[in-house]
């Protein structure tokens, strides 16, 4: 998995269509996976990523290269995912009310197969915490890049990473203790209920 | 890229996260931003058409207000009548010449001819309503030298005394 600094080794010129196309080709799969981990829904992730790139394209002339371009797109996409999850909760309430007494349709088997326990646990976290975990442990961002991607301070990034790790361990504790018992040898004291 | 000390997950969980996320294969659809750029171009291309349509509608609305009819044929008829009522600039000078000519010697004729054609007008325009009937009668005798009405009477009556 290439690091963010390697991906941004070639400078992007704000407003250049060719550079934005290159950014799309490079960043789309990475941003898509981040949102897939946050949302747990492939179609929703694709929709949000496409929306994020549309928004980024409209602001591409105003982009300043003081932060990596992919982190900037990540920021837009994560905010889009947060909005999506917020509205999805409202939709779920409406769906529950509407489907009272009706049989529940089974979920898409492809989605079920693609989602492991860890992704399911990530989905149960608040989006900002899940995004911090994915950006750090999947994309290899450092704290400064995560701060740029999430629009917070580096100190806040550290706090969020710590909270996310604790919550994930709490959720995954039964299964995770079987196959990786020594992963968290010391930090077993704080357990948080699932959201 | 060196990570900082906030490694909340251990290596085992990190490997597991990578394994599960690598299984998620993004579907490469056509970039939406590429198609989203076109509508702006289309709208700007349609701007002249929209401008023309709005101008025509404003003209139609003003014509409707002016004529009170929604029929475009009526609008064109109205335009024709307005244009036809304006051409006189060429015919105006000719009536001015006859007016200038009479003062020489025929000062009486216009005055007498005019009452003959427009008797009611003069009668109605006179400020004194009591004298209105008189102008209607005066023109007829005026043809037989109205300036000497008394003399005429005496001339008609004069032969008799002469005969006497």
XYZ file of C-alpha atoms in Angstrom:
359
model
C 0.000 0.000 0.000
C 1.719 3.244 -1.108
C 2.004 6.008 1.452
C 0.270 9.319 1.040
C 3.533 11.206 0.586
C 4.469 8.894 -2.296
C 1.138 9.462 -3.970
C 1.550 13.215 -3.692
C 5.141 13.210 -4.848
C 3.994 14.672 -8.126
C 2.669 18.126 -7.448
C -0.860 18.904 -8.453
C -1.655 22.217 -10.048
C -4.887 23.756 -8.735
C -7.451 24.133 -11.480
C -5.751 21.737 -13.872
C -8.212 19.245 -15.298
C -5.493 16.735 -16.125
C -4.169 16.852 -12.584
C -7.641 16.347 -11.153
C -8.166 13.348 -13.403
C -4.898 11.954 -12.105
C -5.982 12.633 -8.529
C -9.246 10.830 -9.195
C -7.519 7.758 -10.587
C -5.136 7.624 -7.636
C -7.389 8.570 -4.769
C -10.734 7.097 -5.780
C -10.075 3.482 -4.637
C -8.524 4.638 -1.369
C -11.284 7.077 -0.520
C -13.852 4.498 -1.565
C -12.453 1.947 0.887
C -12.443 4.509 3.668
C -16.105 5.256 3.126
C -16.939 1.586 2.693
C -15.468 1.020 6.154
C -17.385 3.936 7.629
C -20.719 3.280 5.933
C -20.645 -0.502 5.426
C -22.632 -0.080 2.236
C -20.978 -0.274 -1.170
C -23.544 1.712 -3.074
C -23.694 4.417 -0.467
C -19.903 4.572 -0.381
C -19.710 4.917 -4.140
C -22.391 7.567 -4.138
C -20.699 9.593 -1.423
C -17.270 9.309 -3.046
C -18.639 10.484 -6.366
C -20.364 13.395 -4.645
C -17.142 14.233 -2.851
C -15.199 14.312 -6.103
C -17.846 16.514 -7.696
C -17.531 18.906 -4.766
C -13.749 18.765 -4.927
C -13.784 19.386 -8.653
C -15.888 22.495 -8.167
C -13.409 23.792 -5.589
C -10.298 22.535 -7.386
C -9.219 26.032 -8.446
C -9.250 27.152 -4.831
C -7.305 24.173 -3.513
C -4.022 25.156 -1.840
C -1.257 22.600 -1.814
C -0.399 23.157 1.844
C -2.041 19.794 2.574
C -1.943 16.623 0.469
C -4.631 16.595 -2.200
C -5.850 13.145 -1.225
C -6.252 14.232 2.398
C -8.287 17.175 1.156
C -10.575 14.863 -0.834
C -10.765 12.554 2.162
C -11.976 15.438 4.274
C -14.764 16.208 1.840
C -15.685 12.547 1.545
C -15.732 11.889 5.291
C -17.951 14.911 5.833
C -20.217 13.593 3.101
C -20.319 10.189 4.789
C -21.182 11.783 8.124
C -24.092 13.595 6.521
C -25.167 10.385 4.834
C -25.167 8.407 8.049
C -27.085 11.124 9.802
C -29.796 11.104 7.162
C -29.690 7.298 6.997
C -30.630 7.112 10.654
C -33.668 9.248 9.987
C -34.559 7.074 7.011
C -34.197 3.955 9.117
C -36.692 5.277 11.617
C -39.142 5.922 8.813
C -38.514 2.488 7.320
C -39.087 0.770 10.663
C -42.385 2.572 11.081
C -43.419 1.761 7.514
C -42.448 -1.919 7.678
C -44.184 -2.676 10.934
C -45.746 -6.102 10.565
C -44.161 -6.836 7.182
C -41.431 -9.405 6.434
C -37.919 -7.991 6.402
C -36.003 -8.277 3.108
C -32.687 -10.065 3.482
C -29.492 -8.068 2.977
C -27.393 -8.297 -0.171
C -25.204 -11.462 0.109
C -22.321 -9.657 -1.603
C -22.332 -7.018 1.095
C -22.518 -9.635 3.805
C -19.587 -11.525 2.313
C -17.517 -8.370 1.943
C -18.125 -7.260 5.490
C -16.098 -9.012 8.070
C -16.476 -8.626 11.775
C -13.993 -5.811 11.861
C -15.824 -3.782 9.224
C -19.068 -4.369 11.039
C -17.446 -3.159 14.233
C -16.032 -0.129 12.438
C -19.473 0.726 11.192
C -20.738 0.781 14.751
C -18.265 3.534 15.618
C -18.951 7.218 15.095
C -17.786 8.115 11.565
C -14.992 10.398 12.706
C -13.480 7.687 14.893
C -13.823 5.061 12.179
C -12.224 7.415 9.648
C -9.269 8.001 11.961
C -8.730 4.245 12.334
C -8.871 3.580 8.589
C -6.665 6.541 7.704
C -4.035 5.476 10.204
C -4.056 1.692 10.020
C -5.060 1.131 6.410
C -3.824 4.165 4.481
C -0.812 4.821 6.712
C -1.505 8.498 7.343
C 0.413 10.185 10.127
C -1.272 12.462 12.651
C -0.672 15.605 10.603
C -2.253 14.066 7.521
C -5.191 12.731 9.478
C -5.624 16.175 11.006
C -5.700 17.659 7.511
C -8.099 14.979 6.312
C -10.524 15.417 9.190
C -10.098 19.133 9.744
C -9.043 18.844 13.384
C -5.888 19.360 15.394
C -3.256 16.670 15.725
C -4.016 16.444 19.432
C -7.636 15.672 18.637
C -6.460 13.001 16.219
C -4.533 11.303 19.003
C -7.558 11.385 21.258
C -9.814 9.981 18.585
C -7.425 7.174 17.738
C -7.258 6.175 21.357
C -11.035 6.231 21.783
C -11.554 4.318 18.537
C -9.099 1.607 19.562
C -10.783 1.153 22.911
C -14.239 0.905 21.392
C -13.122 -1.506 18.692
C -11.516 -3.772 21.229
C -14.653 -3.714 23.287
C -16.777 -4.724 20.317
C -14.384 -7.351 18.996
C -13.357 -8.720 22.356
C -15.043 -12.182 22.129
C -13.850 -13.110 18.658
C -10.609 -11.231 18.737
C -9.459 -12.851 21.937
C -9.573 -16.237 20.235
C -7.305 -15.599 17.268
C -5.137 -12.794 18.617
C -4.990 -13.120 22.306
C -1.819 -11.156 22.736
C -2.758 -8.215 20.639
C -3.749 -6.044 23.569
C -1.978 -7.467 26.562
C -2.222 -4.552 28.925
C -5.164 -2.401 27.952
C -8.184 -4.456 28.976
C -9.677 -2.280 31.636
C -11.995 0.156 29.806
C -14.880 -1.317 27.944
C -17.499 0.703 26.142
C -20.935 -0.379 25.171
C -21.706 -0.639 21.500
C -23.492 2.389 20.032
C 6.112 7.384 6.777
C 6.696 7.174 10.512
C 3.639 6.870 12.655
C 3.283 8.587 15.935
C 2.678 6.836 19.233
C -1.110 6.673 18.780
C -1.171 3.108 17.498
C -4.480 2.182 18.970
C -4.629 -1.157 17.180
C -2.030 -3.807 17.426
C -0.354 -5.415 14.427
C -2.768 -8.329 14.353
C -5.838 -6.152 14.186
C -4.151 -3.904 11.654
C -3.428 -6.900 9.402
C -7.000 -7.991 9.755
C -8.252 -4.548 8.830
C -6.106 -4.493 5.701
C -7.214 -7.961 4.724
C -10.882 -7.100 5.046
C -10.605 -3.752 3.318
C -8.558 -5.192 0.456
C -11.472 -7.468 -0.248
C -13.603 -4.412 -0.922
C -13.088 -3.769 -4.603
C -14.332 -0.398 -5.808
C -16.497 -0.406 -8.869
C -14.960 2.023 -11.307
C -17.827 3.944 -12.712
C -17.402 6.989 -14.883
C -16.468 10.012 -12.795
C -19.529 12.004 -11.946
C -17.642 15.296 -11.894
C -16.904 14.887 -15.596
C -20.586 14.793 -16.450
C -21.444 17.400 -13.848
C -19.288 19.946 -15.690
C -21.480 19.782 -18.805
C -24.727 21.216 -17.438
C -23.061 24.564 -16.793
C -21.892 24.721 -20.404
C -25.344 23.766 -21.591
C -26.998 26.420 -19.499
C -24.667 29.095 -20.857
C -25.392 27.910 -24.383
C -29.079 28.200 -23.728
C -28.747 31.714 -22.336
C -29.259 33.524 -25.683
C -32.333 31.424 -26.386
C -33.738 32.227 -22.970
C -33.013 35.903 -23.554
C -34.830 35.849 -26.891
C -37.821 34.060 -25.451
C -38.050 36.535 -22.603
C -37.878 39.496 -25.011
C -40.633 38.070 -27.194
C -42.794 37.414 -24.170
C -42.293 40.976 -22.934
C -43.243 42.341 -26.349
C -46.309 40.117 -26.506
C -47.362 41.177 -23.029
C -46.984 44.866 -23.838
C -48.937 44.397 -27.080
C -51.655 42.608 -25.176
C -51.861 45.442 -22.679
C -51.934 48.073 -25.448
C -54.585 46.422 -27.608
C -56.501 44.459 -25.035
C -56.506 41.447 -27.290
C -54.504 38.251 -27.181
C -54.746 37.797 -30.936
C -51.508 38.691 -32.762
C -53.520 39.674 -35.849
C -55.111 42.461 -33.836
C -51.667 43.630 -32.790
C -50.566 43.942 -36.426
C -53.789 45.755 -37.357
C -53.195 48.167 -34.545
C -49.682 48.838 -35.827
C -51.027 49.457 -39.368
C -53.645 51.929 -38.177
C -51.106 53.787 -36.070
C -48.770 54.071 -39.049
C -51.589 55.127 -41.403
C -52.772 57.850 -39.080
C -49.378 59.536 -39.057
C -48.404 60.136 -42.739
C -50.042 63.658 -43.200
C -46.760 65.581 -43.089
C -46.891 65.762 -46.940
C -50.512 66.950 -47.188
C -50.379 69.639 -44.525
C -48.580 72.337 -46.531
C -51.248 72.408 -49.306
C -54.113 73.537 -47.090
C -51.911 76.292 -45.742
C -51.640 77.969 -49.118
C -55.356 78.552 -49.653
C -55.537 80.063 -46.221
C -52.745 82.435 -47.079
C -54.295 83.452 -50.385
C -57.769 84.611 -49.291
C -56.725 87.636 -47.242
C -56.085 89.569 -50.427
C -59.604 90.148 -51.611
C -61.865 87.265 -50.851
C -62.005 87.786 -47.140
C -65.730 87.481 -47.128
C -66.069 84.312 -49.106
C -64.389 81.995 -46.627
C -66.387 83.473 -43.872
C -69.600 83.039 -45.745
C -68.805 79.709 -47.238
C -67.733 78.275 -43.960
C -70.989 78.999 -42.204
C -72.802 77.378 -45.068
C -70.982 74.139 -44.484
C -70.645 74.314 -40.762
C -73.510 76.251 -39.495
C -74.153 74.293 -36.340
C -70.520 74.513 -35.304
C -70.377 78.261 -35.388
C -73.664 78.541 -33.724
C -72.573 76.318 -30.959
C -69.198 77.990 -30.555
C -70.583 81.488 -30.164
C -70.364 82.588 -26.553
C -73.740 84.301 -26.673
C -76.464 81.735 -27.056
C -79.013 84.410 -27.854
C -77.468 85.238 -31.179
C -76.966 81.687 -32.352
C -79.988 81.571 -34.627
C -78.965 84.749 -36.393
C -75.816 83.531 -38.104
C -77.806 80.750 -39.672
C -80.129 83.160 -41.367
C -77.632 85.869 -42.222
C -75.537 83.946 -44.764
C -78.425 83.419 -47.145
C -79.283 87.069 -47.518
C -75.652 87.956 -47.522
C -75.344 86.467 -51.005
C -77.451 89.405 -52.166
C -75.060 92.001 -50.710
C -75.841 91.783 -47.053
C -73.833 94.947 -46.297
C -76.703 97.066 -47.696
C -79.730 95.395 -46.221
C -81.432 98.691 -45.480
C -80.556 100.041 -48.862
C -81.930 96.931 -50.514
C -85.175 97.313 -48.743
C -85.346 100.933 -49.779
C -84.388 100.022 -53.296
C -87.168 97.419 -53.397
C -89.518 99.907 -51.982
C -88.229 102.834 -53.925
C -89.846 102.049 -57.258
C -93.219 102.326 -55.722
C -92.700 105.825 -54.520
C -91.065 106.572 -57.795
C -94.089 105.243 -59.533
C -96.087 107.474 -57.362
